[in-house]
Structure formats: C-alpha cells, structure tokens
PDB file of C-alpha atoms in Angstrom:
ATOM      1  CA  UNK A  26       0.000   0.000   0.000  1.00  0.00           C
ATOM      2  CA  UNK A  27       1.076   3.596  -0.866  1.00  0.00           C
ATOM      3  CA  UNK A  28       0.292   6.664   0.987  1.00  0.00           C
ATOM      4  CA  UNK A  29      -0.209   9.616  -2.172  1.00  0.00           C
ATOM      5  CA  UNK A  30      -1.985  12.353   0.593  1.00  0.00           C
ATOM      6  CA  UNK A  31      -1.972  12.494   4.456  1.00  0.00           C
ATOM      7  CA  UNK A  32      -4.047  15.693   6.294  1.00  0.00           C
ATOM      8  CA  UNK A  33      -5.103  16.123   9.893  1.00  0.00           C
ATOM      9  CA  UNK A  34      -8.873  16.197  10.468  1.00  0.00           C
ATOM     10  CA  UNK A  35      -9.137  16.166  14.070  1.00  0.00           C
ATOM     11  CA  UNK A  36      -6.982  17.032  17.110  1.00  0.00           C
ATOM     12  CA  UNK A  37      -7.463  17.341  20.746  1.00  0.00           C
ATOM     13  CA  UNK A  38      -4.948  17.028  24.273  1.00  0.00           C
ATOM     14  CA  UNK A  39      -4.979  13.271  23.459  1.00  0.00           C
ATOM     15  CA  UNK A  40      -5.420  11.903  19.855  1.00  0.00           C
ATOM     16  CA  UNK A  41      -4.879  13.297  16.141  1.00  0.00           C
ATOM     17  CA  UNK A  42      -6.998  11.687  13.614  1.00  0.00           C
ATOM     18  CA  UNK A  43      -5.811  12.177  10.199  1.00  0.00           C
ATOM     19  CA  UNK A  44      -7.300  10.906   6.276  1.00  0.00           C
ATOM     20  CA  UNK A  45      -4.333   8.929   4.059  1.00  0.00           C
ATOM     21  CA  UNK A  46      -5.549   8.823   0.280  1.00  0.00           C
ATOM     22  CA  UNK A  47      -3.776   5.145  -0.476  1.00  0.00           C
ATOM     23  CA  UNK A  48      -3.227   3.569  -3.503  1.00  0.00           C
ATOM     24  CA  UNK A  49      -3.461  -0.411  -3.169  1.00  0.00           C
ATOM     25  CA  UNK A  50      -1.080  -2.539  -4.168  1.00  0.00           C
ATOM     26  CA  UNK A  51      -3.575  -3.566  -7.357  1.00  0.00           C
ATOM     27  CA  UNK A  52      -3.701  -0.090  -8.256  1.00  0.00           C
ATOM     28  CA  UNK A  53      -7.315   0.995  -6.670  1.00  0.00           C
ATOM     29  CA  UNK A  54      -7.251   4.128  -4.743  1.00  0.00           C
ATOM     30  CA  UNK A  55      -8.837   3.986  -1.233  1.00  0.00           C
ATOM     31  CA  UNK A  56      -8.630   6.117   2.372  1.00  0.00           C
ATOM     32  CA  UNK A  57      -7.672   4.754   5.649  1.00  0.00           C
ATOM     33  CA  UNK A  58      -8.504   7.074   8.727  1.00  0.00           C
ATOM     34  CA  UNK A  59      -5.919   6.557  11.779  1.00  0.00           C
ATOM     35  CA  UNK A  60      -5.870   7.711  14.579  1.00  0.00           C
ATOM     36  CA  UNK A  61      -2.523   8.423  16.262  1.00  0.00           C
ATOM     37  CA  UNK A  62      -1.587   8.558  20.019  1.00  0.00           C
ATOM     38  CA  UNK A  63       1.210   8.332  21.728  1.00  0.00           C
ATOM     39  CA  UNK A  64       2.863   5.304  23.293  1.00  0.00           C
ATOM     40  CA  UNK A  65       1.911   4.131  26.522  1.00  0.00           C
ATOM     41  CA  UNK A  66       3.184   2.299  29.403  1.00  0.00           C
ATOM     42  CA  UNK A  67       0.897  -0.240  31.248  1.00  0.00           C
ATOM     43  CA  UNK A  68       1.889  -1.544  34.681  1.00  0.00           C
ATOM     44  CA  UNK A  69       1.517  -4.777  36.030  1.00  0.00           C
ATOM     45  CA  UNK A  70       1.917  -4.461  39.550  1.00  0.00           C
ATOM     46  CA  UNK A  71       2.385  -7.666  41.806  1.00  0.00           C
ATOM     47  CA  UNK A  72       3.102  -8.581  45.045  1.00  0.00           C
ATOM     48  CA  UNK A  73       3.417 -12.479  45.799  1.00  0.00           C
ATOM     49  CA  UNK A  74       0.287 -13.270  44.442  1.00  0.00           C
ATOM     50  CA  UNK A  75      -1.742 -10.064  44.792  1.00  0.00           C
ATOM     51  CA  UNK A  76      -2.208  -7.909  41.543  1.00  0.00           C
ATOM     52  CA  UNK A  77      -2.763  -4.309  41.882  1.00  0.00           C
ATOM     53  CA  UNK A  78      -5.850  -3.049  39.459  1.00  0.00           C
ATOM     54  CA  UNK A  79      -7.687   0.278  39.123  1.00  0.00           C
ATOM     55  CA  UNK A  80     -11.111   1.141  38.142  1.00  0.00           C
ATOM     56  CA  UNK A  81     -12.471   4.009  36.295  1.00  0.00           C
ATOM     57  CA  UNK A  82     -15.468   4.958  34.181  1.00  0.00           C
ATOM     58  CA  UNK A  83     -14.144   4.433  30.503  1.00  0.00           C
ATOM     59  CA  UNK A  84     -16.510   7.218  28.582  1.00  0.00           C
ATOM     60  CA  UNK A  85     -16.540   5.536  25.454  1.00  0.00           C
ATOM     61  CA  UNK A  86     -18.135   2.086  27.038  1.00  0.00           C
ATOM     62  CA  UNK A  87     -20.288   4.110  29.592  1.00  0.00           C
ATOM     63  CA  UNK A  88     -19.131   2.529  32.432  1.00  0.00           C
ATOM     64  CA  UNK A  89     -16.407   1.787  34.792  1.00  0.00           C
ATOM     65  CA  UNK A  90     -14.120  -0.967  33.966  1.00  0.00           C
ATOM     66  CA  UNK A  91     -10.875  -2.713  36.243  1.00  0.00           C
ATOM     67  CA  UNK A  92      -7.971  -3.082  34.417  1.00  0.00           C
ATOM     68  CA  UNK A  93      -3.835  -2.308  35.283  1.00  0.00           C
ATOM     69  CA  UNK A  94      -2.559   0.777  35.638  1.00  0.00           C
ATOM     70  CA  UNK A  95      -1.833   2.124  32.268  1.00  0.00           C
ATOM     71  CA  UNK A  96      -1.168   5.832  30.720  1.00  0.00           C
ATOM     72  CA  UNK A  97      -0.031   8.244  27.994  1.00  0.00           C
ATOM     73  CA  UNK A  98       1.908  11.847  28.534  1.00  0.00           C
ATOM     74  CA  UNK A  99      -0.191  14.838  28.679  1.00  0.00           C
ATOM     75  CA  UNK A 100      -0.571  16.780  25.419  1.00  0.00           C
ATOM     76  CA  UNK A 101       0.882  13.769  23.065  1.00  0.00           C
ATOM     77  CA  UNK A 102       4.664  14.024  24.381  1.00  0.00           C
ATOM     78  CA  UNK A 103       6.121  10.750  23.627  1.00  0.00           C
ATOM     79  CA  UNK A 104       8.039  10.203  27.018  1.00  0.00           C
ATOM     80  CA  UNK A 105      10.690   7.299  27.492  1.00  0.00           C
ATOM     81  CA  UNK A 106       8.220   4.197  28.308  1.00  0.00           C
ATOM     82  CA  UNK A 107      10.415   3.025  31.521  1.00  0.00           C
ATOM     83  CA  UNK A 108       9.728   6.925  32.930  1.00  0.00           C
ATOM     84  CA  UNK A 109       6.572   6.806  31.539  1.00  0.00           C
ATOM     85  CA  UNK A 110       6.026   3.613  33.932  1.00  0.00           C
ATOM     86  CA  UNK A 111       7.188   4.729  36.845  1.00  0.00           C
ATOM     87  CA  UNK A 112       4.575   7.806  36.265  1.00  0.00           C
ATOM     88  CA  UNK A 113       1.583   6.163  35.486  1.00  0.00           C
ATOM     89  CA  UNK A 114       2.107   2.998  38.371  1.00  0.00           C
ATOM     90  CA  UNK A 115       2.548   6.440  41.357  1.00  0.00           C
ATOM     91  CA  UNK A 116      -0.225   8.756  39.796  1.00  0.00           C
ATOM     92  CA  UNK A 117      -2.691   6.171  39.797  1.00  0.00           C
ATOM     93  CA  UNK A 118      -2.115   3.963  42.692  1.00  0.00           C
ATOM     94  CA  UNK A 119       0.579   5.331  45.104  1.00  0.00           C
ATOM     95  CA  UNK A 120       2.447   2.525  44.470  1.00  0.00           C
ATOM     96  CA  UNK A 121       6.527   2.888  44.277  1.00  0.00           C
ATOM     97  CA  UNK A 122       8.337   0.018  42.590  1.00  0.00           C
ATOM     98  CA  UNK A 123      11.926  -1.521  43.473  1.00  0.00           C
ATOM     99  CA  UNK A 124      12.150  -2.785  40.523  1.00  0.00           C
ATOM    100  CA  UNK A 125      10.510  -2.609  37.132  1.00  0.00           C
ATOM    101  CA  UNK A 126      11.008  -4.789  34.055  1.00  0.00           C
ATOM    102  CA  UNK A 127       9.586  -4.743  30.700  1.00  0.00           C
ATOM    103  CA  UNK A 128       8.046  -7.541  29.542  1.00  0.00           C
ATOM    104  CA  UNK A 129       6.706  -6.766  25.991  1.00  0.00           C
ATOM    105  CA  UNK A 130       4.734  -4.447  23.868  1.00  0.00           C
ATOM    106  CA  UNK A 131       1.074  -4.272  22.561  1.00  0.00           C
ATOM    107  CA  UNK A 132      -0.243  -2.736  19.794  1.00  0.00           C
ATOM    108  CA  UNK A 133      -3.788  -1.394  20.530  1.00  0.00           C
ATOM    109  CA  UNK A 134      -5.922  -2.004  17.688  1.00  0.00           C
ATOM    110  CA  UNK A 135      -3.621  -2.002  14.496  1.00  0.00           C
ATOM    111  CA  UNK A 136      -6.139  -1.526  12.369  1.00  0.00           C
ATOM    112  CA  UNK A 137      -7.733   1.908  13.537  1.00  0.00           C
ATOM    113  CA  UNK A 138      -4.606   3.144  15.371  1.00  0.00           C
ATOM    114  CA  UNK A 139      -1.301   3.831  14.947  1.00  0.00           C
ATOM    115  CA  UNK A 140      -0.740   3.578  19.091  1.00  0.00           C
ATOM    116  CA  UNK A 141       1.444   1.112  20.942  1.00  0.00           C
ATOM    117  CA  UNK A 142       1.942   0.244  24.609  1.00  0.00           C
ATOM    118  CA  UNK A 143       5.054  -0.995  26.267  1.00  0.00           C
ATOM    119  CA  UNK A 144       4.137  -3.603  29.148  1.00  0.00           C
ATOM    120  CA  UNK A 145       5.968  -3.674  32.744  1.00  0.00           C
ATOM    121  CA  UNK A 146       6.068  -6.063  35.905  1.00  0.00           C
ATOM    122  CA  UNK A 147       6.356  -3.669  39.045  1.00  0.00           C
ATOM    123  CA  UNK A 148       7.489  -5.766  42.241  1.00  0.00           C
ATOM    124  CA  UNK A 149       9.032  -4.649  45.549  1.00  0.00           C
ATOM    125  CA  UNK A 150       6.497  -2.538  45.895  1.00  0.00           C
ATOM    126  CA  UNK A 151       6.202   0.316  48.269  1.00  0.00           C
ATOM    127  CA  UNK A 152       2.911   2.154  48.933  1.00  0.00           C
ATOM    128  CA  UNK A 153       2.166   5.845  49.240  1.00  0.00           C
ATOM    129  CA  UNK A 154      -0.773   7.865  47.903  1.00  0.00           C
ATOM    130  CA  UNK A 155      -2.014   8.089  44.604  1.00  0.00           C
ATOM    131  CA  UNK A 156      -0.887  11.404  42.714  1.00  0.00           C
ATOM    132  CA  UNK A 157      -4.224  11.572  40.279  1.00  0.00           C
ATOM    133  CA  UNK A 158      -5.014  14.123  37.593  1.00  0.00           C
ATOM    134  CA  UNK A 159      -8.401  15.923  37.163  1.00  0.00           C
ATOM    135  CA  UNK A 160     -10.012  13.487  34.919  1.00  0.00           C
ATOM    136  CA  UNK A 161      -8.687  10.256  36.994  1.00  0.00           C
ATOM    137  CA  UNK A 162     -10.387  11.565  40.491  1.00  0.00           C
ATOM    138  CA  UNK A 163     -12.735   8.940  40.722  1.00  0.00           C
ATOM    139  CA  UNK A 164     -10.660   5.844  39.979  1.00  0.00           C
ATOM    140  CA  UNK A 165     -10.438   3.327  42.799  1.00  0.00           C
ATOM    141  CA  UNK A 166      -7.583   1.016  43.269  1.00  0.00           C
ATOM    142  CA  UNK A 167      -7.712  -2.152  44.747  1.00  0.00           C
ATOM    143  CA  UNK A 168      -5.590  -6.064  45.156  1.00  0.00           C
ATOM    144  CA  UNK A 169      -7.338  -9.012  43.454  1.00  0.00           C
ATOM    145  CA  UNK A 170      -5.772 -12.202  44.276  1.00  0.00           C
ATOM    146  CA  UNK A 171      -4.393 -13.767  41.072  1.00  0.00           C
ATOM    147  CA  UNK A 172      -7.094 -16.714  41.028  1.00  0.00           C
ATOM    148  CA  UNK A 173      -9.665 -13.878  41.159  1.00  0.00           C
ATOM    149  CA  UNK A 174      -8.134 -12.072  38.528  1.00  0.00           C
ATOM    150  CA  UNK A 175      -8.216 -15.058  36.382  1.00  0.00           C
ATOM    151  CA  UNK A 176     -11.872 -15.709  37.301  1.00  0.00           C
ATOM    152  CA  UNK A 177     -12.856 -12.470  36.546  1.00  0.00           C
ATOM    153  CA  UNK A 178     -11.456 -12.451  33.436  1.00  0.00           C
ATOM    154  CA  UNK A 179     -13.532 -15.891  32.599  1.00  0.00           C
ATOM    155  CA  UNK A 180     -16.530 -14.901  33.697  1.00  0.00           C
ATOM    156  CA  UNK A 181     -16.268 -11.309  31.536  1.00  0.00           C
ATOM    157  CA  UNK A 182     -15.872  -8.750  34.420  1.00  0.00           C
ATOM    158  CA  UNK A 183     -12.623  -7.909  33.008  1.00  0.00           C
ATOM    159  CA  UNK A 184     -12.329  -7.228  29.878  1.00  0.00           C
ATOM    160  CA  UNK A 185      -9.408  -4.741  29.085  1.00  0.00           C
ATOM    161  CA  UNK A 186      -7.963  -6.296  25.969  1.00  0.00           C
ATOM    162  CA  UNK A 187      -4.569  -4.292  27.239  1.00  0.00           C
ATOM    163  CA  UNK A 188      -4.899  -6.115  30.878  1.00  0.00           C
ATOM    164  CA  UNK A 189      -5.663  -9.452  29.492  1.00  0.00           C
ATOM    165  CA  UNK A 190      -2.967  -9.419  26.954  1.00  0.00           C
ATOM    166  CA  UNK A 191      -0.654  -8.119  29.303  1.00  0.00           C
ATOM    167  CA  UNK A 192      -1.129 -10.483  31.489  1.00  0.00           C
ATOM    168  CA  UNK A 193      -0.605 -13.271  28.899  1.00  0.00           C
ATOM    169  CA  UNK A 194       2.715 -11.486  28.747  1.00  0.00           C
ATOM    170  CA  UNK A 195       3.677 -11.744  32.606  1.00  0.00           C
ATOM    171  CA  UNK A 196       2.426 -15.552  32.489  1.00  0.00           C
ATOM    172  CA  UNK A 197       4.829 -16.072  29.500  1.00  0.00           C
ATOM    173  CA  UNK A 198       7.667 -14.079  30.992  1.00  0.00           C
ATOM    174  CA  UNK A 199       7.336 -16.430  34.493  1.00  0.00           C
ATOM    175  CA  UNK A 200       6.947 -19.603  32.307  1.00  0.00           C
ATOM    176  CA  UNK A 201      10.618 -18.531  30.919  1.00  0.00           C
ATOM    177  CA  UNK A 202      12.269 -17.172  34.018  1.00  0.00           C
ATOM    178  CA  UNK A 203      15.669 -18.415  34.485  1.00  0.00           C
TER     179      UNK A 203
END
C-alpha cells in the first residue's frame, strides 16, 4: 500500500486523527482514517500473588471498567516508556516500585490506530498515595488475588484487551524465568 496524501482532520490534548488517500497494491485508490496517540506504558503491579488493578469509568463504554494501571503523557509528548512507567504505576495507585522490568509491547488495535503500549512487571512494591489528575479523580484502586483475577477475566468482568494481553505477557515471561 502507498500513501499519495496524508491531512489532519481532528486534534485534541490526546489523539490526532488524520485521512491517508492510499493507492493499493492492485492499483485501486482507497482512504484509511488513523488515529494516532502516543505510546503508553501499562503496569503490572504484583506482590506475591496479589495484583494491583484500578477502576475508572471508561466514557466511550459508559461505564467503569478494572484493568492495570496504564497511561499516555499529557498533550501527546512521547516520554521514554520506563519513565513513563514509573509515572503512570505512582499517579494512579501510590504505588513505588523496586524494581521494574519490561516484559513486551502491545499494539492497541492495528487496524484503527497507529498507538502502541510498552508492558511492565512492578514488584518490591512500596505504597504511598495516589498522585491523580483531574479526569482520573474517581478511579479506585484495589488487590485481586491472582485466582480472582483469572476468574474475573472468565466470567467477563474484566475485559481490558490491554490487561488481558498483558497479562498473557507476565504468564509467558514467568513460564521462561531463568
């Protein structure tokens, strides 16, 4: 595929959406609309076998959901993912990590936007106050037990695609653990 024409048609704090005229690779012109955001870091933290979650009303689903701790940079700044981390796992759950370690990446939906996520495991954790922004005042933060977590996820009470996949990643990285 060949991008001939790219323009911006919307913009806000968050997202740009933007119109590519394409031509296929048969010749046949088309459009794609993407929408680009930044990277973001999602945070797995765990404690023996507690997971830390937090819940907040997701505006687009109309209603609050659980999933890990996860976050862009204000205004679209692409910020190193490790600092990013380290950000989003304090801001929304007090929590200070020991150590952090990234386990993979995610890409969000591939085929509507450009965004990616990089995926940590926060342990030797330390816990303080949350440091929330405006829009995040009414998220709630809480431990599930990992058997819960699981169960939750199997009975469709979570259903972050970014939590679920992530945590495919930390059950993979533990399978391979030297």
């Amino acid at each position: 595929m060949e991008r001939l024409d790219s323009k911006q048609v919307y913009a806000n704090p968050w997202m740009t959406v933007r119109e590519d005229a394409i031509r296929r690779a048969d010749g046949s012109p088309g459009i794609y609309g993407v929408v680009d955001k930044p990277r973001y870091a999602l945070v797995i933290p765990l404690d023996g076998e507690r997971l830390m979650l937090v819940e907040q009303f997701r505006y687009p689903l109309g209603g609050r959901r659980w999933e890990f701790p996860q976050g862009t940079a204000p205004d679209r700044v692409e910020v190193d993912a490790a600092e990013l981390a380290v950000r989003e796992l304090r801001e929304e759950t007090g929590l200070v990590a020991g150590a952090m370690t990234r386990i993979g990446t995610l890409e969000v939906a591939p085929g509507l936007t450009s965004q990616t996520g990089a995926v940590f495991l926060a342990t030797e954790l330390t816990e303080g106050p949350p440091e929330r922004e405006t829009t995040e005042q009414d998220m709630r933060a809480a431990w599930f037990a990992r058997a819960d977590f699981e169960s939750a996820i199997r009975d469709g009470s979570i259903q972050d695609a970014q939590s679920i996949a992530a945590y495919t990643q930390l059950l993979l990285h533990e399978h391979h653990a030297p």
